[in-house]
Coordinates of C-alpha atoms and ligand atoms in Angstrom, one line a residue:
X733 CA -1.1 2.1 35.4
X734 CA -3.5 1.5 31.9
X735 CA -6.6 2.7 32.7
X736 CA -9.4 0.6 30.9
X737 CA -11.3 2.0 28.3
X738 CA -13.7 0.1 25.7
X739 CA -12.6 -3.4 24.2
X740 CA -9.9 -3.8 22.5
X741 CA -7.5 -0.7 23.7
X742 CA -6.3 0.7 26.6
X743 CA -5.2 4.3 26.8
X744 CA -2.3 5.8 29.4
X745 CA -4.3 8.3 31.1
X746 CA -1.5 10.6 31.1
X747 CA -1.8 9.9 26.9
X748 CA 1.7 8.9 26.7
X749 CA 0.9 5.2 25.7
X750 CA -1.4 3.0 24.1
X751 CA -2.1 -1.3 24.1
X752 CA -3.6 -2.4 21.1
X753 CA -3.0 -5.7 19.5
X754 CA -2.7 -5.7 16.1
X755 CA -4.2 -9.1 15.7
X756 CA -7.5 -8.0 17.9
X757 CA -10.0 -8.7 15.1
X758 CA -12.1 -6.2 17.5
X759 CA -9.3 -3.6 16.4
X760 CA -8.2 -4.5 12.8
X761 CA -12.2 -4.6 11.7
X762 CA -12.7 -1.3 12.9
X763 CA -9.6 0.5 13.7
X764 CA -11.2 3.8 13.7
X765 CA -12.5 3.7 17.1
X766 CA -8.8 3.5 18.4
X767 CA -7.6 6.6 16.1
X768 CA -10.5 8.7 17.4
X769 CA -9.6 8.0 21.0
X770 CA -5.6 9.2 20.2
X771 CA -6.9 11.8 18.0
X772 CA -8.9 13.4 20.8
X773 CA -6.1 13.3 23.3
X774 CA -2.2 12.2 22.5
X775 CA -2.0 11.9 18.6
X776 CA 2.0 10.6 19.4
X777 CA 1.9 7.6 21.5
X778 CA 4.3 4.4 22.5
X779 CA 2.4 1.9 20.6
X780 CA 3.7 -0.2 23.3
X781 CA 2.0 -3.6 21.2
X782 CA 4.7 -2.5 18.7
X783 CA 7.2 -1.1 20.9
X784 CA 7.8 2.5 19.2
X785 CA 6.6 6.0 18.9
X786 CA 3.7 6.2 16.4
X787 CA 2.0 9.7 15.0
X788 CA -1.4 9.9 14.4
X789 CA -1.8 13.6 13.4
X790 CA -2.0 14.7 9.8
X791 CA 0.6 17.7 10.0
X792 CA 3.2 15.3 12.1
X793 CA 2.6 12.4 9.4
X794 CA 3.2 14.8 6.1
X795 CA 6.2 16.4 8.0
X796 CA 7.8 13.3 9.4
X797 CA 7.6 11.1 5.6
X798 CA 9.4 14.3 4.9
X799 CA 12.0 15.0 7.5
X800 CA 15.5 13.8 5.9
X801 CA 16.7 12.9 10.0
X802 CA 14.6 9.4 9.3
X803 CA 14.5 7.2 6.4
X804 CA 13.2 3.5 5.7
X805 CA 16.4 2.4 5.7
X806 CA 19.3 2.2 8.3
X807 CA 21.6 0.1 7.3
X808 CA 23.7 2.2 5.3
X809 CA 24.4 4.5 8.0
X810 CA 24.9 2.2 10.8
X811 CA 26.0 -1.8 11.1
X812 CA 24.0 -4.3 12.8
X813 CA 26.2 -4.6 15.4
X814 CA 25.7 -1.1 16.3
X815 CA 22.0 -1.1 16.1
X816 CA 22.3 -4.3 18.1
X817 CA 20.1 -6.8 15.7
X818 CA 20.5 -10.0 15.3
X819 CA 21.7 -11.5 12.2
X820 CA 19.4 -12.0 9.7
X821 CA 17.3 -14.9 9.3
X822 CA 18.6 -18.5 7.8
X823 CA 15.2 -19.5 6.2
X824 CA 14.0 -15.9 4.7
X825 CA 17.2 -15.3 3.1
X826 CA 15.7 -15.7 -0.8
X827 CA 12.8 -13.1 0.7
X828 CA 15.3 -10.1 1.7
X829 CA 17.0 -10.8 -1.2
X830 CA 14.2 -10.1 -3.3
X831 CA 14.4 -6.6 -1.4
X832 CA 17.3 -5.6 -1.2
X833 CA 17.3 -3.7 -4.0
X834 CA 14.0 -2.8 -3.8
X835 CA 13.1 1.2 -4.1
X836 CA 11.6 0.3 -0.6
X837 CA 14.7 -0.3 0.7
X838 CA 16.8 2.4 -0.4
X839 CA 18.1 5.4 0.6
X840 CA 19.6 8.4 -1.6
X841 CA 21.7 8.0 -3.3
X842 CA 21.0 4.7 -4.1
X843 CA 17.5 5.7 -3.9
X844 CA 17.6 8.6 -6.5
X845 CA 19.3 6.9 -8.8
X846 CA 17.6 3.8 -9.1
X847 CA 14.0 6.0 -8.6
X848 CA 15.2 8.3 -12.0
X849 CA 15.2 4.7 -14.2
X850 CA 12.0 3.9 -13.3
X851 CA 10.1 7.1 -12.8
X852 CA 9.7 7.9 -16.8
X853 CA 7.1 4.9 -17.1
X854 CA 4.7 6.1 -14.5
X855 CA 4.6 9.7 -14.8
X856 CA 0.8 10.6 -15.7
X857 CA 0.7 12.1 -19.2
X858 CA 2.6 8.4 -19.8
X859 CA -0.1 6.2 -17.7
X860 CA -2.7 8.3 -19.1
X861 CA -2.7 6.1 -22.4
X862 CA -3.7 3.3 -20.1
X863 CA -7.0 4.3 -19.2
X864 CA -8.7 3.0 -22.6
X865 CA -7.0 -0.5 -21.8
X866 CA -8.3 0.0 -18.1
X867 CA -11.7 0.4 -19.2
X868 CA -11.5 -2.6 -21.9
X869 CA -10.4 -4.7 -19.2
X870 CA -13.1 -3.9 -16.5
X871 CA -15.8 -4.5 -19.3
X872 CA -14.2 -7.7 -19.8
X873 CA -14.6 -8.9 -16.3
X874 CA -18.3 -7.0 -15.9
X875 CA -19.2 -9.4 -19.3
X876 CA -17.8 -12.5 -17.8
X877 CA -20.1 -12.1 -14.5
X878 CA -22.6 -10.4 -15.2
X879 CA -25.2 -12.8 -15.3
X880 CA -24.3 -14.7 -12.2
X881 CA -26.4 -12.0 -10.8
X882 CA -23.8 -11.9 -8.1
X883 CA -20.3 -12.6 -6.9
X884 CA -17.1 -11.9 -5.0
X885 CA -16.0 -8.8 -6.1
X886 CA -12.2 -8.8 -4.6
X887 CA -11.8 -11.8 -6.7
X888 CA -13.6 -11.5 -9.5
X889 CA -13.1 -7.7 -10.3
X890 CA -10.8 -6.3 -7.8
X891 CA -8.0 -7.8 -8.1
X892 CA -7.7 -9.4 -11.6
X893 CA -7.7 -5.5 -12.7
X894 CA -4.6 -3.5 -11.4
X895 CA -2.6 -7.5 -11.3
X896 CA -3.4 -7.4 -15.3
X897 CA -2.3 -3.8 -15.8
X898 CA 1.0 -3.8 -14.0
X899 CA 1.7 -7.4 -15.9
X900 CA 1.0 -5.8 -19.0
X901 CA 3.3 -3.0 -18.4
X902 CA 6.3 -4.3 -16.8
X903 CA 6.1 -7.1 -19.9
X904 CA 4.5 -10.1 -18.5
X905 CA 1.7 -12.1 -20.3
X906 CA -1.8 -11.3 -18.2
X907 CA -2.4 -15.1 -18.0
X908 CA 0.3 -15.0 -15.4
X909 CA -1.8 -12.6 -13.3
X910 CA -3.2 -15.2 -10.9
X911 CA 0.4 -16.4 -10.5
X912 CA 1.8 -13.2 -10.0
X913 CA -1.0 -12.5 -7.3
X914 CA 0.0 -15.6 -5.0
X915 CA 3.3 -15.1 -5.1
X916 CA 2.8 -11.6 -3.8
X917 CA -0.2 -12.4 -0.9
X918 CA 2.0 -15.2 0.3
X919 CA 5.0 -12.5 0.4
X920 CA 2.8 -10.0 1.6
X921 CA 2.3 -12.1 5.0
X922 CA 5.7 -11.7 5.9
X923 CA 4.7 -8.1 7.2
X924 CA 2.0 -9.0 9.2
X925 CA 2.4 -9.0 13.0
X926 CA 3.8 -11.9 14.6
X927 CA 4.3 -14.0 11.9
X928 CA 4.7 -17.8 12.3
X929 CA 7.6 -19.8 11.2
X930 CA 6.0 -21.4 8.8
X931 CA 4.3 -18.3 7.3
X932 CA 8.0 -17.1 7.4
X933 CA 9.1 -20.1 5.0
X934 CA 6.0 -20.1 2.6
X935 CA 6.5 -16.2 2.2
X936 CA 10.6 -17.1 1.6
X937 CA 9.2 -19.6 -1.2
X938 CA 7.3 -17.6 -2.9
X939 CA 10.0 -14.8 -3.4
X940 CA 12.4 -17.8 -4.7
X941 CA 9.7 -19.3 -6.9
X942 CA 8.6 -15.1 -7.6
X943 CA 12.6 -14.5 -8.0
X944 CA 13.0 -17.7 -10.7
X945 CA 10.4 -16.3 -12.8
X946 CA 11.5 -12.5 -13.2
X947 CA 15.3 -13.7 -14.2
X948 CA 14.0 -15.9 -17.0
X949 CA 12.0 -13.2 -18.4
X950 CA 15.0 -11.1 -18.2
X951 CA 17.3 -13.7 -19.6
X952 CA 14.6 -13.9 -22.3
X953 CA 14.1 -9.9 -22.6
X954 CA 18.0 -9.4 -23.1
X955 CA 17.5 -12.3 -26.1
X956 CA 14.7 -10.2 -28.1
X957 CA 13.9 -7.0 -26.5
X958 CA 10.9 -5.7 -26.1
X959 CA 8.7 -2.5 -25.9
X960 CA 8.0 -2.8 -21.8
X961 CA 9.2 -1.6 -18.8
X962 CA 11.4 -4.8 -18.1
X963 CA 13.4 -3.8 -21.7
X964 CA 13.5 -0.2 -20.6
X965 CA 15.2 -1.2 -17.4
X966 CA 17.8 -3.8 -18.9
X967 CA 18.8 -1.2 -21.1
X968 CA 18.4 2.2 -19.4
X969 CA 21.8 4.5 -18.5
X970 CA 22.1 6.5 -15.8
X971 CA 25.5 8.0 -15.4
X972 CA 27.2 6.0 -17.6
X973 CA 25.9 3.1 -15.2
X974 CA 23.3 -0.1 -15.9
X975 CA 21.2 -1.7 -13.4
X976 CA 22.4 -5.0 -12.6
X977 CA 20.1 -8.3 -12.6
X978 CA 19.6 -8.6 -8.9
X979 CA 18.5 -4.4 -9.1
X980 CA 15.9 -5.1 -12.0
X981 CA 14.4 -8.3 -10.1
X982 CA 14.0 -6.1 -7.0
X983 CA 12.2 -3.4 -8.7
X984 CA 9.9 -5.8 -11.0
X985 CA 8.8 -7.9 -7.9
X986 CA 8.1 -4.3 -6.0
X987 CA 6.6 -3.1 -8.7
X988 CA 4.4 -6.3 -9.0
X989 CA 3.6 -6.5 -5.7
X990 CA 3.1 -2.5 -4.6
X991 CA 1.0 -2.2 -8.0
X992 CA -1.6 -4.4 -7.3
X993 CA -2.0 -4.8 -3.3
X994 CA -3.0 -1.6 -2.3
X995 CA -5.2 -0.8 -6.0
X996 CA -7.1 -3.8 -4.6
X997 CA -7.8 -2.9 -0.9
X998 CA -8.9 0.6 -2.2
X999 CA -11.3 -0.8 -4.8
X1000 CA -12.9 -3.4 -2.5
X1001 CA -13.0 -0.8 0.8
X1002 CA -14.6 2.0 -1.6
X1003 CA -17.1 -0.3 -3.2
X1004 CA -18.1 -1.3 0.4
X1005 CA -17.8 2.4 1.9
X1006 CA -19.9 3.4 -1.1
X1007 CA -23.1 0.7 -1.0
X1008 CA -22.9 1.5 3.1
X1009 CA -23.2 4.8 2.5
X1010 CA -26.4 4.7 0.9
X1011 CA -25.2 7.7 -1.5
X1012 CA -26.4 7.4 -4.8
X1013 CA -23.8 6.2 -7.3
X1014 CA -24.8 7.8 -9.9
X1015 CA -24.1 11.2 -8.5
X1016 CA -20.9 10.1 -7.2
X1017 CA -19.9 9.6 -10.3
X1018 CA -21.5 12.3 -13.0
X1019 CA -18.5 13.4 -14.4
X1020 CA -14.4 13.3 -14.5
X1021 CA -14.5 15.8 -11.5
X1022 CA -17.1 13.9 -9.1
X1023 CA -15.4 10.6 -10.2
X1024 CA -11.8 12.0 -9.3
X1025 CA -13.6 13.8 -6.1
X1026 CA -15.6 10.0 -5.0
X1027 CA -12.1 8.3 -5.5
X1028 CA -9.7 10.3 -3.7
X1029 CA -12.3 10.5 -0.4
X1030 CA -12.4 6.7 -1.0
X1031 CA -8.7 6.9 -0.3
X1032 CA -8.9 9.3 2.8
X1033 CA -12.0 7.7 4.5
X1034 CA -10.4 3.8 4.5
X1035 CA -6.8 3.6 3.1
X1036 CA -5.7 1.0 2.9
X1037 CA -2.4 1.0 4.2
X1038 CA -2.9 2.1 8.0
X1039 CA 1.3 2.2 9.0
X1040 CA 4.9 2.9 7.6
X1041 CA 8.0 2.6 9.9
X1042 CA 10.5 5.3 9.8
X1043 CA 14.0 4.6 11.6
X1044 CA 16.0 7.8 12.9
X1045 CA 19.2 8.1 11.3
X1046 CA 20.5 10.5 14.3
X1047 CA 19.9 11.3 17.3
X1048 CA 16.4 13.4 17.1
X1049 CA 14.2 15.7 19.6
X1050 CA 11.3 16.2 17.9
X1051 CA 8.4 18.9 19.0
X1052 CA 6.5 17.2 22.2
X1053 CA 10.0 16.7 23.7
X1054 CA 9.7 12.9 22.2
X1055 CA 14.0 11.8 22.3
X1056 CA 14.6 9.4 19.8
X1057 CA 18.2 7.9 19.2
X1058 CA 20.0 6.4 16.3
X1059 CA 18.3 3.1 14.8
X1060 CA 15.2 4.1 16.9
X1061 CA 11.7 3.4 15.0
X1062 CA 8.6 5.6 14.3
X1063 CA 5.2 4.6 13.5
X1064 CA 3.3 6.4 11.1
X1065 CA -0.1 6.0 11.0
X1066 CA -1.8 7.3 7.3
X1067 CA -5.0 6.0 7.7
X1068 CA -5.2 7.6 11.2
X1069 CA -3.8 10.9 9.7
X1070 CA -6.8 10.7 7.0
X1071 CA -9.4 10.9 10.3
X1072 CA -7.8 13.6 11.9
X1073 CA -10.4 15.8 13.0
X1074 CA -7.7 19.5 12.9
X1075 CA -7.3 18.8 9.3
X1076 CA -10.8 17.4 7.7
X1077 CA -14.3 18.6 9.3
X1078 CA -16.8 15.9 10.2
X1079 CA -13.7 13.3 9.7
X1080 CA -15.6 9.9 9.9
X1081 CA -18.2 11.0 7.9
X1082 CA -17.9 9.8 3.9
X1083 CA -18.4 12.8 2.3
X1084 CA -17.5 12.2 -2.0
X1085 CA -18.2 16.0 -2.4
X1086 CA -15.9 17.4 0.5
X1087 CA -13.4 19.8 -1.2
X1088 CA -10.6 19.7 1.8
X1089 CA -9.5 16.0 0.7
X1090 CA -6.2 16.0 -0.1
X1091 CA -5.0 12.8 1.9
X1092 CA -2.2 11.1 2.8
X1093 CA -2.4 7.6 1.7
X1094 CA 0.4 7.7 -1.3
X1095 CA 2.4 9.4 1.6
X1096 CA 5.1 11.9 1.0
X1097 CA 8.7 13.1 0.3
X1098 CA 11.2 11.0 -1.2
X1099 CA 9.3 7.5 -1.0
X1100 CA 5.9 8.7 -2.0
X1101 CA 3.9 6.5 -4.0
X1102 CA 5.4 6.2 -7.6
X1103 CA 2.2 4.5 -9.0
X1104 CA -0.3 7.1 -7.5
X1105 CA -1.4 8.5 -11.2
X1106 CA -2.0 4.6 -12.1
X1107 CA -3.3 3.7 -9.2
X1108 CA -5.9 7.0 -9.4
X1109 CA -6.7 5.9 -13.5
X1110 CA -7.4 2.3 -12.4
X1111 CA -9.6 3.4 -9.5
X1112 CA -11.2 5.5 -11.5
X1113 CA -12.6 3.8 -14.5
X1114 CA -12.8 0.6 -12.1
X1115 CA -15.5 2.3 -9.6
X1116 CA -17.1 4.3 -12.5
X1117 CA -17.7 1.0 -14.7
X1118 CA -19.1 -0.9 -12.1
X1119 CA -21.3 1.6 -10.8
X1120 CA -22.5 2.6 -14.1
X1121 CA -23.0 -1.2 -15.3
X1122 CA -24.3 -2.5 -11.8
X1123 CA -26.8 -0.1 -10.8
X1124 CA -28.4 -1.9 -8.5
X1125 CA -25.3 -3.2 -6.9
X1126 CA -25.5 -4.2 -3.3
X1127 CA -24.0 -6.2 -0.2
X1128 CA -25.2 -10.0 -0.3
X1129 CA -23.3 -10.1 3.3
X1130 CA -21.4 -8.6 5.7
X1131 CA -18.2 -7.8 4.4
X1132 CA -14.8 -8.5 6.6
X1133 CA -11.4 -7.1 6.6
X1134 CA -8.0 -9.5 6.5
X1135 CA -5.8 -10.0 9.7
X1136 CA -3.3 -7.6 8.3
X1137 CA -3.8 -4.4 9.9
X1138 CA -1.2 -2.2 8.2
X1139 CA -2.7 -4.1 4.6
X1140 CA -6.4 -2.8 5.7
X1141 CA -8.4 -4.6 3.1
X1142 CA -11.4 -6.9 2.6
X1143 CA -11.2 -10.6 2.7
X1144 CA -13.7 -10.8 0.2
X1145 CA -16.6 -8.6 -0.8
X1146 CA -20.0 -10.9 -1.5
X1147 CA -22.5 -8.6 -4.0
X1148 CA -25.5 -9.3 -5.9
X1149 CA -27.3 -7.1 -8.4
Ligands
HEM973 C1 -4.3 2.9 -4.1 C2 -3.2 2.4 -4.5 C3 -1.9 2.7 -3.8 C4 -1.6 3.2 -2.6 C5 -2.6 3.7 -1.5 C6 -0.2 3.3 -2.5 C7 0.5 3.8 -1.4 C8 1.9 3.9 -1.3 C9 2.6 4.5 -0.2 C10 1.9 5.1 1.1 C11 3.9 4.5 -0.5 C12 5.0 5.1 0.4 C13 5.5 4.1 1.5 C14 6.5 4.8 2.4 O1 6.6 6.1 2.4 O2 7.1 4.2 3.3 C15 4.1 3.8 -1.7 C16 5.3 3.6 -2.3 C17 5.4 3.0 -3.6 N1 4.4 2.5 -4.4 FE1 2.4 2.7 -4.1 N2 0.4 2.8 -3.6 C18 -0.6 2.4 -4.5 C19 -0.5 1.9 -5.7 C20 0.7 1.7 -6.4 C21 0.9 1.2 -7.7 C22 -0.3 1.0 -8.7 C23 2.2 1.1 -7.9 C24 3.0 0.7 -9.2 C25 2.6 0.7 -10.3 C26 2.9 1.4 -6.7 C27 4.2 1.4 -6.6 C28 4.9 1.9 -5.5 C29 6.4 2.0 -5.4 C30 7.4 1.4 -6.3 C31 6.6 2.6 -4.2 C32 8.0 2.9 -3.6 C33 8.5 4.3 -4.0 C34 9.8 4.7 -3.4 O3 10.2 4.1 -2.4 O4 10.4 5.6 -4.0 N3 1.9 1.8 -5.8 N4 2.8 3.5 -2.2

């Protein structure tokens, strides 16, 4: 029996399960309720909205990204037969091909090997060089809006930033940004809870259409090469081995895609978190250190991505006595990890000058985010530049998250000045 507790969960009183739809906008506006109530009694629960085990607690989280007995990935340890799913789906077949080479969908050795090829462009003393191009750019967009004396921020400043950066860099012209970014919403729907079928077809569109586009570049690339990440993956070695065409697609449409969404959620939840706050900007950001400090508790107080799935790839009894068997999913919740209350004091409170930060929200272990020292640069001069040429930013309404709760980011984010 569920006992009832406040709209819109309900908690097992014996804190072995939880019902909470995804969809609730109750929930997905304010998911922090929900996280305190597991936090303060069962932080692993049956999601039983989702069907699986989920982990809310900080240590569990870091050690279970971690724990080589789960990975992303199954299929390369067990068929579909075995894990009894059905066969995949007729009309998203362009969208799982655009993934199945993605780094997303990999597992070691695969994994490593296609991870090495890439890693070189994104390590930080190389995405360090960005910065001055970061800061050009967001002065750019400031100049072009400025005196509207207001606008939507997502849109105007948000998103146009990290979408032009990871253009620029994989070797795309930045006038295909607002391409590139409705190819990848429309994709990104394909992960939200309960899609429809039509969803289902426009986000299979898309990755065709997205698909089309990458392999001419390539074609094009292979013609007269380039200095860009694109280049360096045509005609990188590893082993003695190339990546192939469908490899490099995979990787430049995740790269596209992962390099932009989540940059933009942070921005447009840490402007908001920030003008709520009632903090003054200015001393959030004073220097490098404060500006680094204001970002990363940005990240822990309202990540934006809320869950990643784990499967088990062998039978597992994990502390708590939780039995999982082969093919058997785990939730695993970052943004409720960030609140937990045994690992940060005062947890919900936005503190940009807490020193016991270090969050979770790139994750950890093998998958952990490859673009966290260019996502950390782009947040950086992006919240500092508007601050410092905005100062009397402020909300001109009530801002609203999307209906995508593991995507935890704004709809849109009305300001005036
Ligand atoms: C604030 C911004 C960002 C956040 C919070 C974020 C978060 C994450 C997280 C949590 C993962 C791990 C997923 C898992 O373990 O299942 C991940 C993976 C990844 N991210 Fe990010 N990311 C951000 C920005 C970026 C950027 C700017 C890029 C690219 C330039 C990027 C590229 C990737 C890629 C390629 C992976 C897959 C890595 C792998 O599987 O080895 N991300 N990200």
């Amino acid at each position: 029996m569920l006992a009832a507790s406040p709209s819109p969960f309900t908690l097992d009183p014996g804190g072995a399960s939880a019902r909470c739809n995804p969809r609730d906008p109750e929930f997905f506006q304010h998911p922090y309720g929900f996280y305190r109530e597991i936090h303060a009694r069962m932080p692993a629960f049956r999601w039983e909205d989702y069907g699986h085990l989920c982990f809310a607690g900080f240590k569990e989280v870091n050690a279970l990204l971690r724990d080589k007995r789960f990975g992303r990935q199954i299929l390369h340890v067990a068929t579909r037969e075995a894990l009894g799913w059905p066969e995949p789906m007729p009309h998203t077949t362009d969208f799982d091909r655009s993934e199945l080479y993605s780094l997303l969908s990999l597992e070691p050795p695969a994994h490593t090997r296609l991870r090495t090829l890439v890693n070189r462009a994104f390590v930080s003393r190389h995405v360090e060089q960005l910065r001055r191009r970061i800061a050009a750019l967001a002065h750019e967009l400031i100049d072009g809006f400025e005196a509207d004396g207001g606008t939507d921020l997502i849109k105007a400043y948000a998103a146009p930033i990290p979408a032009v950066v990871i253009a620029e860099m994989i070797g795309l012209p930045a006038d295909m940004a607002p391409q590139l970014l409705d190819w990848s919403n429309r994709m990104v729907t394909m992960y939200m809870f309960g899609t429809s079928l039509e969803t289902q077809k426009d986000a299979n569109r898309a990755a065709a259409d997205f698909m089309a586009y990458v392999r001419d570049v390539i074609a094009e690339r292979r013609r007269v090469p380039r200095e860009d990440l694109l280049t360096h993956m045509i005609t990188a070695e590893q082993d003695g081995q190339r990546l192939s065409d469908d490899e490099i697609v995979s990787t430049a449409i995740l790269l596209l895609n992962a390099g932009h969404e989540a940059t933009v959620h942070t921005t447009g939840n840490g402007v908001k978190t920030i003008l709520e706050s009632g903090l003054d900007p200015r001393a959030l950001f004073a220097d490098d250190a404060q500006t680094e400090a204001t970002v990363e508790e940005c990240l822990r107080f309202d990540a934006p991505l809320h869950m990643f799935t784990r499967y088990a790839l062998e039978d597992v009894e994990l502390d708590g006595g939780h039995r999982l068997r082969l093919g058997d999913q785990i939730g695993l919740l970052l943004g409720a990890a960030n609140r937990d209350p045994r690992r940060f004091g005062d947890p919900d409170r936005f503190d940009p000058f807490r020193r016991d930060g270090a969050q979770v929200s790139f994750g950890a272990g093998i998958h952990f985010c490859i673009g966290a020292p260019l996502a950390r640069i782009e947040l950086q001069v992006a919240m500092r530049t508007l601050f410092e040429r905005l100062p009397g930013l402020q909300l001109a309404e009530p801002p609203a998250y999307a209906d995508v709760f593991h995507f935890h980011g704004l709809k849109r984010l009305a300001v005036r000045w």
